[in-house]
Short mmCIF file of C-alpha atoms in Angstrom, two decimals:
data_model
loop_
_atom_site.label_atom_id
_atom_site.label_comp_id
_atom_site.label_asym_id
_atom_site.label_seq_id
_atom_site.Cartn_x
_atom_site.Cartn_y
_atom_site.Cartn_z
CA MET A 4 -0.08 -0.07 0.00
CA THR A 5 1.16 3.39 -0.81
CA ASP A 6 2.07 5.71 2.18
CA HIS A 7 0.60 8.91 1.43
CA HIS A 8 1.71 10.42 4.79
CA GLN A 9 5.49 9.93 4.17
CA SER A 10 6.68 11.11 0.86
CA THR A 11 9.09 8.81 -0.93
CA ARG A 12 9.68 11.38 -3.64
CA GLY A 13 11.74 13.91 -1.66
CA GLU A 14 9.86 17.15 -0.90
CA PRO A 15 6.37 16.65 0.21
CA ARG A 16 3.62 17.73 -2.09
CA VAL A 17 0.25 18.86 -0.51
CA ALA A 18 -2.97 19.55 -2.46
CA LEU A 19 -4.97 22.64 -0.95
CA VAL A 20 -8.40 21.46 -2.11
CA THR A 21 -10.59 24.25 -3.50
CA CYS A 22 -13.55 24.81 -5.96
CA ALA A 23 -13.68 26.08 -9.68
CA GLU A 24 -14.84 29.47 -8.33
CA LEU A 25 -11.61 30.01 -6.26
CA PRO A 26 -9.04 28.25 -8.34
CA ASP A 27 -6.09 30.15 -6.61
CA LEU A 28 -7.57 29.50 -3.17
CA ASP A 29 -9.37 32.17 -0.86
CA PRO A 30 -7.01 34.96 0.19
CA ASP A 31 -6.95 33.83 3.67
CA ASP A 32 -5.76 30.27 2.68
CA ARG A 33 -2.89 31.87 0.41
CA LEU A 34 -1.08 33.04 3.61
CA LEU A 35 -0.34 29.25 4.09
CA LEU A 36 1.75 29.08 0.99
CA ALA A 37 4.87 30.97 2.21
CA PRO A 38 5.11 28.91 5.57
CA LEU A 39 4.80 25.64 3.73
CA THR A 40 7.47 26.62 1.36
CA VAL A 41 9.90 27.45 4.28
CA ARG A 42 9.21 24.28 5.75
CA GLY A 43 10.14 22.50 2.48
CA VAL A 44 6.63 21.53 1.48
CA THR A 45 5.42 21.97 -2.12
CA ALA A 46 1.64 23.13 -1.94
CA GLU A 47 -0.74 23.88 -4.71
CA PRO A 48 -4.30 24.77 -5.14
CA VAL A 49 -6.40 21.97 -6.91
CA VAL A 50 -10.06 22.06 -7.54
CA TRP A 51 -11.91 19.10 -5.95
CA ASP A 52 -14.03 18.05 -8.95
CA ASP A 53 -11.26 18.72 -11.53
CA PRO A 54 -11.17 15.39 -13.52
CA ALA A 55 -7.58 15.85 -14.44
CA ALA A 56 -6.48 15.98 -10.75
CA ASP A 57 -4.18 13.24 -9.71
CA TRP A 58 -4.90 12.91 -6.11
CA SER A 59 -2.28 10.11 -5.73
CA ALA A 60 0.52 12.37 -6.66
CA TYR A 61 0.15 14.18 -3.31
CA ASP A 62 1.28 13.15 0.10
CA LEU A 63 -1.62 15.18 1.77
CA ALA A 64 -4.82 16.73 0.33
CA VAL A 65 -6.05 19.28 2.70
CA LEU A 66 -9.76 20.51 2.43
CA ARG A 67 -9.77 24.32 2.25
CA SER A 68 -12.41 25.98 0.10
CA PRO A 69 -14.62 23.50 -1.90
CA TRP A 70 -17.57 25.85 -1.07
CA ASP A 71 -19.84 24.69 -3.97
CA TYR A 72 -20.31 21.18 -2.69
CA ALA A 73 -23.62 21.76 -0.89
CA LEU A 74 -25.93 21.04 -3.62
CA ARG A 75 -23.77 18.03 -4.66
CA ARG A 76 -23.24 16.73 -1.41
CA ASP A 77 -23.44 13.04 -2.22
CA GLU A 78 -20.97 13.52 -5.08
CA PHE A 79 -18.70 15.24 -2.77
CA VAL A 80 -18.63 12.70 0.03
CA ALA A 81 -18.09 10.06 -2.65
CA TRP A 82 -15.25 11.96 -3.96
CA ALA A 83 -13.76 12.37 -0.55
CA SER A 84 -13.74 8.57 0.00
CA THR A 85 -11.44 8.00 -3.00
CA VAL A 86 -8.89 10.63 -2.04
CA PRO A 87 -5.77 9.11 -0.18
CA GLY A 88 -4.42 11.09 2.67
CA LEU A 89 -7.38 13.51 2.92
CA ALA A 90 -7.61 15.83 5.91
CA ASN A 91 -9.83 15.96 7.51
CA PRO A 92 -10.64 12.32 6.74
CA ALA A 93 -13.47 11.20 4.50
CA ASP A 94 -15.48 9.63 7.33
CA VAL A 95 -15.27 13.03 9.14
CA VAL A 96 -16.50 14.83 5.84
CA ARG A 97 -19.42 12.44 5.69
CA TRP A 98 -20.61 12.95 9.25
CA ASN A 99 -19.70 16.64 9.52
CA THR A 100 -21.44 18.00 6.11
CA ASP A 101 -24.73 17.01 7.47
CA LYS A 102 -25.74 19.27 10.42
CA ARG A 103 -27.85 16.41 11.98
CA TYR A 104 -24.51 15.76 13.81
CA LEU A 105 -25.75 18.52 16.21
CA GLY A 106 -28.33 16.04 17.43
CA GLU A 107 -25.52 13.62 18.41
CA LEU A 108 -23.43 16.12 20.07
CA SER A 109 -26.52 17.35 21.97
CA ALA A 110 -27.05 13.70 23.19
CA ALA A 111 -23.43 13.51 24.37
CA GLY A 112 -24.10 16.49 26.59
CA VAL A 113 -22.49 19.25 24.63
CA PRO A 114 -24.68 22.47 24.93
CA THR A 115 -26.12 23.21 21.45
CA VAL A 116 -28.81 25.43 19.94
CA PRO A 117 -32.32 23.64 20.05
CA THR A 118 -33.05 22.45 16.51
CA SER A 119 -36.18 21.09 14.85
CA TRP A 120 -35.87 19.11 11.62
CA VAL A 121 -38.32 19.07 8.69
CA ALA A 122 -37.67 16.14 6.13
CA PRO A 123 -38.63 16.53 2.40
CA GLY A 124 -42.48 15.97 2.09
CA GLU A 125 -43.28 16.96 5.63
CA THR A 126 -45.63 19.94 6.28
CA TRP A 127 -44.55 22.47 8.60
CA GLN A 128 -46.27 25.49 10.16
CA PRO A 129 -44.42 28.15 12.35
CA PRO A 130 -44.68 27.53 16.08
CA ALA A 131 -47.46 29.45 17.94
CA GLU A 132 -44.64 30.96 20.23
CA ARG A 133 -43.52 34.51 19.14
CA GLY A 134 -39.72 35.16 18.59
CA GLU A 135 -37.30 35.04 15.88
CA TYR A 136 -36.15 31.82 14.35
CA VAL A 137 -33.70 30.78 11.70
CA VAL A 138 -34.44 28.47 8.82
CA LYS A 139 -31.62 27.06 6.87
CA PRO A 140 -30.89 23.58 5.12
CA ALA A 141 -28.95 20.72 6.82
CA VAL A 142 -26.34 20.66 4.25
CA SER A 143 -25.06 24.04 3.42
CA ALA A 144 -22.04 26.37 3.47
CA GLY A 145 -21.38 30.07 3.64
CA SER A 146 -24.80 30.80 5.16
CA GLN A 147 -26.38 30.17 1.82
CA ASP A 148 -30.21 29.44 1.87
CA THR A 149 -30.38 30.82 5.38
CA GLY A 150 -32.89 33.29 6.69
CA ARG A 151 -34.00 35.03 10.02
CA TYR A 152 -37.73 35.28 10.67
CA ASP A 153 -39.65 37.27 13.16
CA LEU A 154 -42.82 35.18 13.99
CA ALA A 155 -44.72 38.18 15.57
CA ASP A 156 -44.81 39.37 12.04
CA PRO A 157 -47.58 37.72 10.04
CA GLU A 158 -45.52 38.21 6.70
CA HIS A 159 -42.36 36.75 8.18
CA ARG A 160 -44.46 33.88 9.28
CA GLY A 161 -45.52 33.32 5.60
CA LEU A 162 -41.88 33.51 4.50
CA ALA A 163 -40.69 31.30 6.76
CA ALA A 164 -43.26 28.57 5.97
CA ALA A 165 -42.34 29.30 2.13
CA HIS A 166 -38.65 28.88 3.05
CA VAL A 167 -39.09 25.51 4.49
CA ARG A 168 -41.36 24.49 1.60
CA ARG A 169 -38.91 25.64 -0.86
CA LEU A 170 -36.14 23.45 0.77
CA SER A 171 -38.45 20.44 0.93
CA ASP A 172 -39.51 20.60 -2.80
CA ALA A 173 -35.79 20.68 -3.48
CA GLY A 174 -35.46 17.40 -1.62
CA ARG A 175 -33.50 18.97 1.26
CA LEU A 176 -33.70 18.62 5.03
CA ALA A 177 -34.54 21.84 6.66
CA MET A 178 -33.56 22.90 10.19
CA VAL A 179 -35.48 25.52 12.28
CA GLN A 180 -33.69 26.98 15.30
CA PRO A 181 -34.42 29.96 17.61
CA TYR A 182 -32.42 32.90 16.84
CA LEU A 183 -29.91 33.74 19.56
CA ASP A 184 -30.08 37.51 19.76
CA ALA A 185 -26.77 37.65 21.65
CA VAL A 186 -25.32 37.61 18.27
CA ASP A 187 -26.37 41.19 17.78
CA THR A 188 -24.51 42.44 20.46
CA VAL A 189 -21.85 39.86 21.60
CA GLY A 190 -21.43 38.34 18.17
CA GLU A 191 -20.53 34.95 17.30
CA THR A 192 -17.06 33.41 18.57
CA ALA A 193 -15.27 31.07 16.34
CA LEU A 194 -12.42 29.21 18.17
CA LEU A 195 -9.69 27.51 15.89
CA PHE A 196 -7.94 24.37 16.71
CA LEU A 197 -4.97 23.00 14.82
CA ALA A 198 -3.18 19.71 15.06
CA GLY A 199 -0.48 19.23 17.27
CA PRO A 200 1.65 16.10 18.53
CA ALA A 201 -0.87 15.25 21.26
CA GLY A 202 -4.17 16.23 19.19
CA PRO A 203 -5.82 19.41 18.24
CA ALA A 204 -4.57 22.51 20.24
CA PHE A 205 -6.26 25.91 20.57
CA SER A 206 -4.48 28.38 18.16
CA HIS A 207 -6.72 31.63 18.11
CA ALA A 208 -10.29 32.95 18.10
CA ILE A 209 -12.29 35.62 16.10
CA ARG A 210 -15.52 37.47 16.59
CA LYS A 211 -18.12 37.32 13.66
CA GLY A 212 -20.84 40.14 13.64
CA PRO A 213 -24.21 39.53 13.08
CA MET A 214 -25.16 38.18 9.51
CA LEU A 215 -28.58 37.35 9.20
CA THR A 216 -30.70 40.53 8.87
CA GLY A 217 -33.91 38.96 7.78
CA PRO A 218 -35.68 36.44 5.46
CA ASP A 219 -33.65 34.55 2.86
CA LEU A 220 -33.52 36.56 -0.42
CA GLY A 221 -30.65 34.58 -2.06
CA THR A 222 -26.82 35.15 -1.79
CA GLU A 223 -24.58 36.35 -4.75
CA GLY A 224 -21.29 34.21 -4.62
CA LEU A 225 -20.41 31.29 -2.45
CA TYR A 226 -21.02 32.99 0.81
CA LYS A 227 -22.42 35.88 2.56
CA PRO A 228 -19.98 38.77 3.67
CA GLU A 229 -18.61 38.52 7.15
CA GLU A 230 -17.53 41.14 9.64
CA ILE A 231 -14.53 39.54 11.43
CA THR A 232 -12.48 40.81 14.24
CA ALA A 233 -9.92 39.21 16.61
CA ARG A 234 -11.16 37.99 19.91
CA THR A 235 -9.82 36.45 23.12
CA ALA A 236 -11.40 33.01 23.96
CA ALA A 237 -12.84 32.85 27.49
CA PRO A 238 -12.40 29.67 29.54
CA GLU A 239 -16.08 28.68 29.50
CA GLN A 240 -15.84 28.91 25.59
CA LEU A 241 -12.77 26.70 25.45
CA ALA A 242 -14.48 24.36 27.86
CA VAL A 243 -17.31 23.79 25.52
CA ALA A 244 -15.16 23.62 22.50
CA GLU A 245 -13.10 20.71 23.99
CA GLN A 246 -16.47 18.87 25.01
CA ALA A 247 -17.56 19.25 21.38
CA LEU A 248 -14.14 18.02 20.11
CA ALA A 249 -14.14 15.02 22.60
CA ALA A 250 -17.46 13.81 21.00
CA VAL A 251 -16.32 13.69 17.42
CA PRO A 252 -16.72 10.09 16.10
CA GLY A 253 -13.40 8.28 16.01
CA GLY A 254 -11.80 10.85 18.28
CA PRO A 255 -10.29 14.20 17.62
CA GLU A 256 -6.73 13.10 17.38
CA ARG A 257 -7.24 12.49 13.64
CA LEU A 258 -8.26 15.95 12.90
CA LEU A 259 -5.95 18.72 10.97
CA TYR A 260 -8.14 21.47 12.11
CA ALA A 261 -11.55 22.24 13.76
CA ARG A 262 -13.50 25.28 14.10
CA VAL A 263 -16.04 25.76 17.07
CA ASP A 264 -18.73 28.35 16.68
CA LEU A 265 -20.58 29.38 19.76
CA ILE A 266 -23.11 32.14 20.54
CA PRO A 267 -24.20 32.91 24.18
CA GLY A 268 -27.66 31.36 24.99
CA ALA A 269 -30.49 33.00 26.96
CA ASP A 270 -28.36 32.32 30.25
CA GLY A 271 -25.43 33.89 28.68
CA ALA A 272 -23.56 30.58 28.67
CA PRO A 273 -21.82 29.66 25.42
CA VAL A 274 -23.96 27.37 23.03
CA LEU A 275 -22.64 25.42 20.12
CA VAL A 276 -24.09 26.57 16.80
CA GLU A 277 -21.85 24.59 14.38
CA LEU A 278 -18.75 22.48 14.70
CA GLU A 279 -16.74 22.91 11.42
CA LEU A 280 -14.55 20.12 10.42
CA THR A 281 -14.82 20.07 6.55
CA GLU A 282 -14.00 23.22 4.94
CA PRO A 283 -14.01 25.96 7.58
CA SER A 284 -12.50 29.53 6.97
CA LEU A 285 -9.65 29.38 9.56
CA PHE A 286 -9.09 33.13 9.71
CA LEU A 287 -5.31 32.86 9.61
CA GLY A 288 -4.96 36.56 8.88
CA TYR A 289 -6.48 37.54 12.27
CA ALA A 290 -3.77 35.99 14.53
CA ASP A 291 -0.02 36.46 14.70
CA GLY A 292 1.71 32.95 13.86
CA ALA A 293 -1.57 31.34 12.68
CA ALA A 294 -0.39 30.25 9.41
CA ASP A 295 2.79 29.13 10.74
CA ARG A 296 0.84 26.91 13.22
CA LEU A 297 -1.24 25.34 10.32
CA ALA A 298 1.92 24.69 8.38
CA ASP A 299 3.33 22.89 11.49
CA ALA A 300 -0.14 21.09 11.71
CA ILE A 301 0.46 19.86 8.20
CA LEU A 302 3.88 18.91 8.81
CA THR A 303 2.59 16.82 11.79
CA HIS A 304 -0.02 15.06 9.49
CA LEU A 305 2.70 14.36 7.06
CA ARG A 306 4.98 12.62 9.44
CA ARG A 307 2.17 10.39 10.88
CA PRO A 308 2.21 6.75 9.87
CA PRO A 309 -0.51 5.58 7.54
CA ARG A 310 -3.58 4.14 9.38
CA GLY A 311 -3.23 0.56 10.42
CA VAL A 312 0.57 0.76 11.08
#
């Protein structure tokens, strides 16, 4: 069996996996290229669904910006299973690209935002309780097809029902969550973890400003624009993040990176919104040394023996 973790061809080669709309990578990911070069690693962007790509030519394939997969998840998951040396691994990709994983994490005791699921073909009516709710598909990226609805507003109630119906008609599982209004003041905190010799280690954190201003009206491009600033992680946020990572199937030790997105709940305690293990923005440009830490994490993965050894 070919060892795709230890190069036998001299300088290690790493594919940074992207999509056709970002053939030269997202600008934040390009910050990784120089640190890898300094470490003797040849890295290049490769489009995930490019039929000419030879994945066996790389010692490691690092998922970075394949952000067009949401409407082709089955194809993407099938592709992931064929790529040797994929990070994060294909079974993690399969688990993490369907947000039903939130139910598993909740069952494991991780504080998560309450979620209702509406399968294709099911009818859904907005709950009688007033308040704001978020509707989005269980498979999505970049806040695509996501809307915020004030159920005290009759028009919003109709738009929310239409949003769920639109997802259902497209054969997509919908999820409905209460809107955590602390995001409008405190914002969302993303905690970034990168692989180290003993498993994922905390690297840095950022704050995202509120993104959902109302009903889903469609998004131009791959993702909605984000308002990002650096942030210092609080101990209680780190504790929830570690709890979430510990519940990842197969254990967190295999992960090259992880992003844990948290918002304060009604009581002010951090609540998990998403655990991003497939293709998260890592916000390397918002923390000194972050790109170097990711380059070191990639070296850690390159030096690991293949599974089963």
